[in-house]
Short mmCIF file of C-alpha atoms in Angstrom, two decimals:
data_model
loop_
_atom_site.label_atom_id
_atom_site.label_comp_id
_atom_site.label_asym_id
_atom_site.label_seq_id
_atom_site.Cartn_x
_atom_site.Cartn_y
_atom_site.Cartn_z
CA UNK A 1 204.83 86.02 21.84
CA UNK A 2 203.92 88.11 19.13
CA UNK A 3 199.88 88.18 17.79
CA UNK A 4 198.60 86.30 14.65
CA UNK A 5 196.18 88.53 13.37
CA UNK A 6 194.60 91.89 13.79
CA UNK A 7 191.46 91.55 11.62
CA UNK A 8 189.76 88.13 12.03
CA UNK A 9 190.90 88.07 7.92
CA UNK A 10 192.76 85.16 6.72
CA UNK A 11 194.70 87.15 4.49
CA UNK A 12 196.03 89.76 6.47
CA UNK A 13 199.46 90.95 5.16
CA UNK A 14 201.96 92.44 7.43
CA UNK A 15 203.80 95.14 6.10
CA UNK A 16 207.36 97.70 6.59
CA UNK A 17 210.54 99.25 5.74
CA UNK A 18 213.80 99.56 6.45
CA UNK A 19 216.24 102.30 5.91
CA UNK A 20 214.02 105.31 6.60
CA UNK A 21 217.29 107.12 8.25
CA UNK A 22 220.55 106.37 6.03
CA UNK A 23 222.58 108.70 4.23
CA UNK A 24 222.61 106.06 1.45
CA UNK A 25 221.29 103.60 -0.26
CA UNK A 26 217.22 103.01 -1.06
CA UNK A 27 214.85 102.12 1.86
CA UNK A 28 213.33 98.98 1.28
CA UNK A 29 209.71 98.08 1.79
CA UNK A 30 208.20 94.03 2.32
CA UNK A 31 205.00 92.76 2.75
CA UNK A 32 204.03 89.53 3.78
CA UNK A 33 201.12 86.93 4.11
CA UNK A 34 201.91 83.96 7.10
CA UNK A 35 199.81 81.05 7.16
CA UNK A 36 197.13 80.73 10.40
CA UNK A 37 198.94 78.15 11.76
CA UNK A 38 202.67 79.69 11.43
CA UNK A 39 204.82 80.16 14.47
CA UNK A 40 207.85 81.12 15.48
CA UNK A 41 209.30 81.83 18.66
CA UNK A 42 212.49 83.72 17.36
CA UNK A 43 210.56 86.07 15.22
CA UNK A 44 210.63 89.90 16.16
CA UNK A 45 210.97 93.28 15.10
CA UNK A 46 213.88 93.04 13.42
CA UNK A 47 215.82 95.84 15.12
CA UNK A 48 215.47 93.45 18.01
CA UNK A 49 217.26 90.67 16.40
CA UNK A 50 221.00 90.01 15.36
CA UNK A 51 222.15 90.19 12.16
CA UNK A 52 222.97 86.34 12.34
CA UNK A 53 219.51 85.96 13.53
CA UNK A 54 217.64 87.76 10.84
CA UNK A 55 219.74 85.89 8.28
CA UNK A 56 218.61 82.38 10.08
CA UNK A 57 214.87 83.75 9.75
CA UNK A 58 214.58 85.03 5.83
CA UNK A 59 214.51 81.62 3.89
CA UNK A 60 211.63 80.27 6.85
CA UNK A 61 209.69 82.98 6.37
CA UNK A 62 209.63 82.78 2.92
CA UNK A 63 209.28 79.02 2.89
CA UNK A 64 206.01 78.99 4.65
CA UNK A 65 204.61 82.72 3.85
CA UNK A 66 201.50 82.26 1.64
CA UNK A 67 203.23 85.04 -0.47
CA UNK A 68 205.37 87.92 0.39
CA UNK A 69 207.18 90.81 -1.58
CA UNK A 70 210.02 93.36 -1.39
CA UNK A 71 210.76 96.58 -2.94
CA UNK A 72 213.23 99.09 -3.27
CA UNK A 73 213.07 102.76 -3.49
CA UNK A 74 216.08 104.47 -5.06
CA UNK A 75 217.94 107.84 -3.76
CA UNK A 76 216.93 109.53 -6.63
CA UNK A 77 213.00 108.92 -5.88
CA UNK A 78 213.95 109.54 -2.53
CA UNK A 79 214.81 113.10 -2.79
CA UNK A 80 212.23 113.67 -5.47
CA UNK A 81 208.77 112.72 -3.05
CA UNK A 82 210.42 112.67 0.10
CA UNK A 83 211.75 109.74 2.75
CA UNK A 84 208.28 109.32 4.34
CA UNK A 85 206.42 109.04 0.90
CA UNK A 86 208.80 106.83 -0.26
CA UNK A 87 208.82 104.57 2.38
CA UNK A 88 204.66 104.25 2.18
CA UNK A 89 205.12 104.41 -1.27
CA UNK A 90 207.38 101.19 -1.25
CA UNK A 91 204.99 99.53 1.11
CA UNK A 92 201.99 100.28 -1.79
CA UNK A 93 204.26 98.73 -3.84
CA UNK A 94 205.23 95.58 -2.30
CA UNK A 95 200.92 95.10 -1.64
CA UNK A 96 200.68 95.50 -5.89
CA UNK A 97 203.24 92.92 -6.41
CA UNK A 98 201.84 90.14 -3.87
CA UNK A 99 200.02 86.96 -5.58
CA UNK A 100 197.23 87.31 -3.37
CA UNK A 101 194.97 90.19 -3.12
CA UNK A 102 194.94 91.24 0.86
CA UNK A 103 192.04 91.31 2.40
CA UNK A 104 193.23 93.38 5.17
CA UNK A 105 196.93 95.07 5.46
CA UNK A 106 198.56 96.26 8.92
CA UNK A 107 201.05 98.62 8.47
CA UNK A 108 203.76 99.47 11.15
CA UNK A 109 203.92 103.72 12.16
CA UNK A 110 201.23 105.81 12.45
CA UNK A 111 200.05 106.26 9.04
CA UNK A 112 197.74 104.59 6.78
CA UNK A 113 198.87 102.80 4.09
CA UNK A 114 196.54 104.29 1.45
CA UNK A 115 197.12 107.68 3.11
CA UNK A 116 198.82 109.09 -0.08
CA UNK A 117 198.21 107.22 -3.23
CA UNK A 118 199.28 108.37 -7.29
CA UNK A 119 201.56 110.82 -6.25
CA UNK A 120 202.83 112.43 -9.70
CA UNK A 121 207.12 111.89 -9.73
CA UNK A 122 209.63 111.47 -12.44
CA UNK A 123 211.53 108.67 -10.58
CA UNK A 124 210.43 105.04 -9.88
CA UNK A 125 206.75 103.38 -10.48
CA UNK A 126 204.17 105.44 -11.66
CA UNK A 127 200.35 104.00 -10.45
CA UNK A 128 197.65 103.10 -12.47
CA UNK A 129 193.90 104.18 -11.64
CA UNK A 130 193.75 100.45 -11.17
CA UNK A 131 196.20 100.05 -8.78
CA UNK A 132 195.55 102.95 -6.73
CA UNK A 133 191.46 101.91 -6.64
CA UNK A 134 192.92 98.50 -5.48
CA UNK A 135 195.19 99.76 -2.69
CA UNK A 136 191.69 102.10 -1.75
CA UNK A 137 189.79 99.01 -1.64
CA UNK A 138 191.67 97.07 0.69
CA UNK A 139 191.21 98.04 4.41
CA UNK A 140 193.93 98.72 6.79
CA UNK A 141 195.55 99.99 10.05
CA UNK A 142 198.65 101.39 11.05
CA UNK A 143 200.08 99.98 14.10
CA UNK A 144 202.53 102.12 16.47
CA UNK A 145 205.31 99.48 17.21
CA UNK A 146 203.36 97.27 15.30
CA UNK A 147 206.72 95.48 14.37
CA UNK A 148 206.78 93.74 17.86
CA UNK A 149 203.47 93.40 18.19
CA UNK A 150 202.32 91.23 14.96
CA UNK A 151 204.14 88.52 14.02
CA UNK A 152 203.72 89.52 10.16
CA UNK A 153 205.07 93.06 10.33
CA UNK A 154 208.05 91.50 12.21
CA UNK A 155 208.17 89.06 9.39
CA UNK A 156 207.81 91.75 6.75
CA UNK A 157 210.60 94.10 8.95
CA UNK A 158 213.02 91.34 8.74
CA UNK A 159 212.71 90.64 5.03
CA UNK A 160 212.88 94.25 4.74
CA UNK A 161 215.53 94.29 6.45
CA UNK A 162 218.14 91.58 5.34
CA UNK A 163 217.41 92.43 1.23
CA UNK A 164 218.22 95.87 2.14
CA UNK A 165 221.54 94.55 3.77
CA UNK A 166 222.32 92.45 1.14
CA UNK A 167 221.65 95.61 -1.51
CA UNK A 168 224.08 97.18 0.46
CA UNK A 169 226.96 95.25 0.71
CA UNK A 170 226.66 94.47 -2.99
CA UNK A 171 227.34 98.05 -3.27
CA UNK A 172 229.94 98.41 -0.70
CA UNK A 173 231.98 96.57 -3.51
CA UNK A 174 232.15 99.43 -6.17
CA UNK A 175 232.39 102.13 -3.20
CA UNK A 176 234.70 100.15 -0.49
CA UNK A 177 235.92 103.67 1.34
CA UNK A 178 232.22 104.61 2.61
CA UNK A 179 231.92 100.83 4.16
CA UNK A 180 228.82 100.07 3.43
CA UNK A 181 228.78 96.94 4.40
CA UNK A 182 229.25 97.47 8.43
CA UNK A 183 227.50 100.48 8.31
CA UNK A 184 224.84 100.06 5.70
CA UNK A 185 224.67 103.37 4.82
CA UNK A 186 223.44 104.72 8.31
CA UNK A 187 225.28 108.23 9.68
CA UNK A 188 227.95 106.78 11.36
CA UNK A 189 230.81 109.12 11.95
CA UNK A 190 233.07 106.69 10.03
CA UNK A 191 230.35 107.10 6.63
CA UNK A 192 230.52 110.86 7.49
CA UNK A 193 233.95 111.60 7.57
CA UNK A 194 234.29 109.00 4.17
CA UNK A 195 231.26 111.94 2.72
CA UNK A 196 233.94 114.80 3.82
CA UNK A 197 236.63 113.35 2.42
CA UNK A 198 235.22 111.48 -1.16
CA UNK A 199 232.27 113.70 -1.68
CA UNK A 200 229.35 111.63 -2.45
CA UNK A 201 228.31 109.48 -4.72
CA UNK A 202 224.86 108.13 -6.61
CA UNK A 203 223.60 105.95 -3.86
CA UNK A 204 224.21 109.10 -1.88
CA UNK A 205 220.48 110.51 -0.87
CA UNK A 206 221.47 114.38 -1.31
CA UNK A 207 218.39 116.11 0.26
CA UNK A 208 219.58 114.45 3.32
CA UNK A 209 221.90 116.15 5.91
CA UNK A 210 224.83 114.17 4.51
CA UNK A 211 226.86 116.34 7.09
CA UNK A 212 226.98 118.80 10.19
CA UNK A 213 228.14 121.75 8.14
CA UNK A 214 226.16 120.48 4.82
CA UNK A 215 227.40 123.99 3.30
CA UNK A 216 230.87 122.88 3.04
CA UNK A 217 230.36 119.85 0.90
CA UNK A 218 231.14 120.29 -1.97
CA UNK A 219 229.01 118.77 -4.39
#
């Protein structure tokens, strides 16, 4: 059974991402806040869980959360700051847009969330001095595995999760041939071999290894 709390703060907000390895498509960053007295015995990191499963979960944990949020970063901001700054830059995110103010935020990796903050970038949210004095304010911890260990970064991972699905089987429909929505924009050989033989396109993340012998894409 997964643990309430890390803190001993009531509003402790659970955060992560998914889509940190795809070829395509943004990765997509949630936070959440759970009530003291939520529980659910289903609820894990959502890597753990079927897709049928995670489905099941998203409207409960939104139901009860005290609040929760969900953001997505774009290729384009992507290959402008980097995958791993725009996947803690999506979590910063998703803690600016929560109606509560945390008082504590656990963060799954090994990085703290206010590492990095007001990075300069032509692409995506710029941050006030406001916001990035808020996000210094607020205490946190990264947590290795963290995602199977508290029950509201396995609530975040899941939201994180299934909007990112749903993102990408919206846009499976203007690009069937890459099959986006089995493969969610993951290196399968099947999206690979779609790369070699359509090119790519503008969900494509292009300072990505899009394939083996990158040189002979033609972009």
């Amino acid at each position: 059974m997964l643990a309430k709390n890390f803190s001993g703060f009531n509003l402790e907000t659970g955060t992560d991402e998914a889509g940190r390895g795809c070829l395509a498509g943004p990765v997509t960053a949630a936070a959440v806040i759970l009530p003291a007295d939520f529980e659910n015995l289903i609820l894990n990191d959502s890597k753990q869980l079927s897709e049928k499963t995670r489905v099941f979960l998203k409207p409960i944990i939104e139901q009860h959360a005290l609040c929760f949020s969900v953001t997505h970063l774009h290729p384009n901001e992507i290959d402008e700051i980097n995958i791993l700054n725009a996947s803690m830059k999506g979590m910063q995110e998703c803690i600016l847009k929560l109606n509560q103010i945390p008082e504590f935020i656990i963060v799954d990796g090994n990085r703290l969330l206010n590492a990095k903050l007001g990075m300069k970038n032509n692409f995506g949210k710029q941050f006030s001095a406001t916001e990035i004095e808020l996000l210094k304010s607020i205490p946190n911890q990264s947590i290795i595995k963290g995602d199977s260990k508290y029950i509201s970064i396995a609530a975040a991972s899941v939201l994180a999760k299934t909007y990112r699905d749903e993102y990408m089987d919206q846009i499976h429909e203007e690009f069937p041939m890459y099959n986006w929505k089995k493969n969610k924009g993951y290196p399968t050989k099947e999206h690979r071999e779609a790369i070699k033989k359509y090119g790519t396109t503008k969900y494509h993340r292009m300072s990505f290894r899009l394939l083996p012998e990158q040189l002979s894409l033609d972009f």
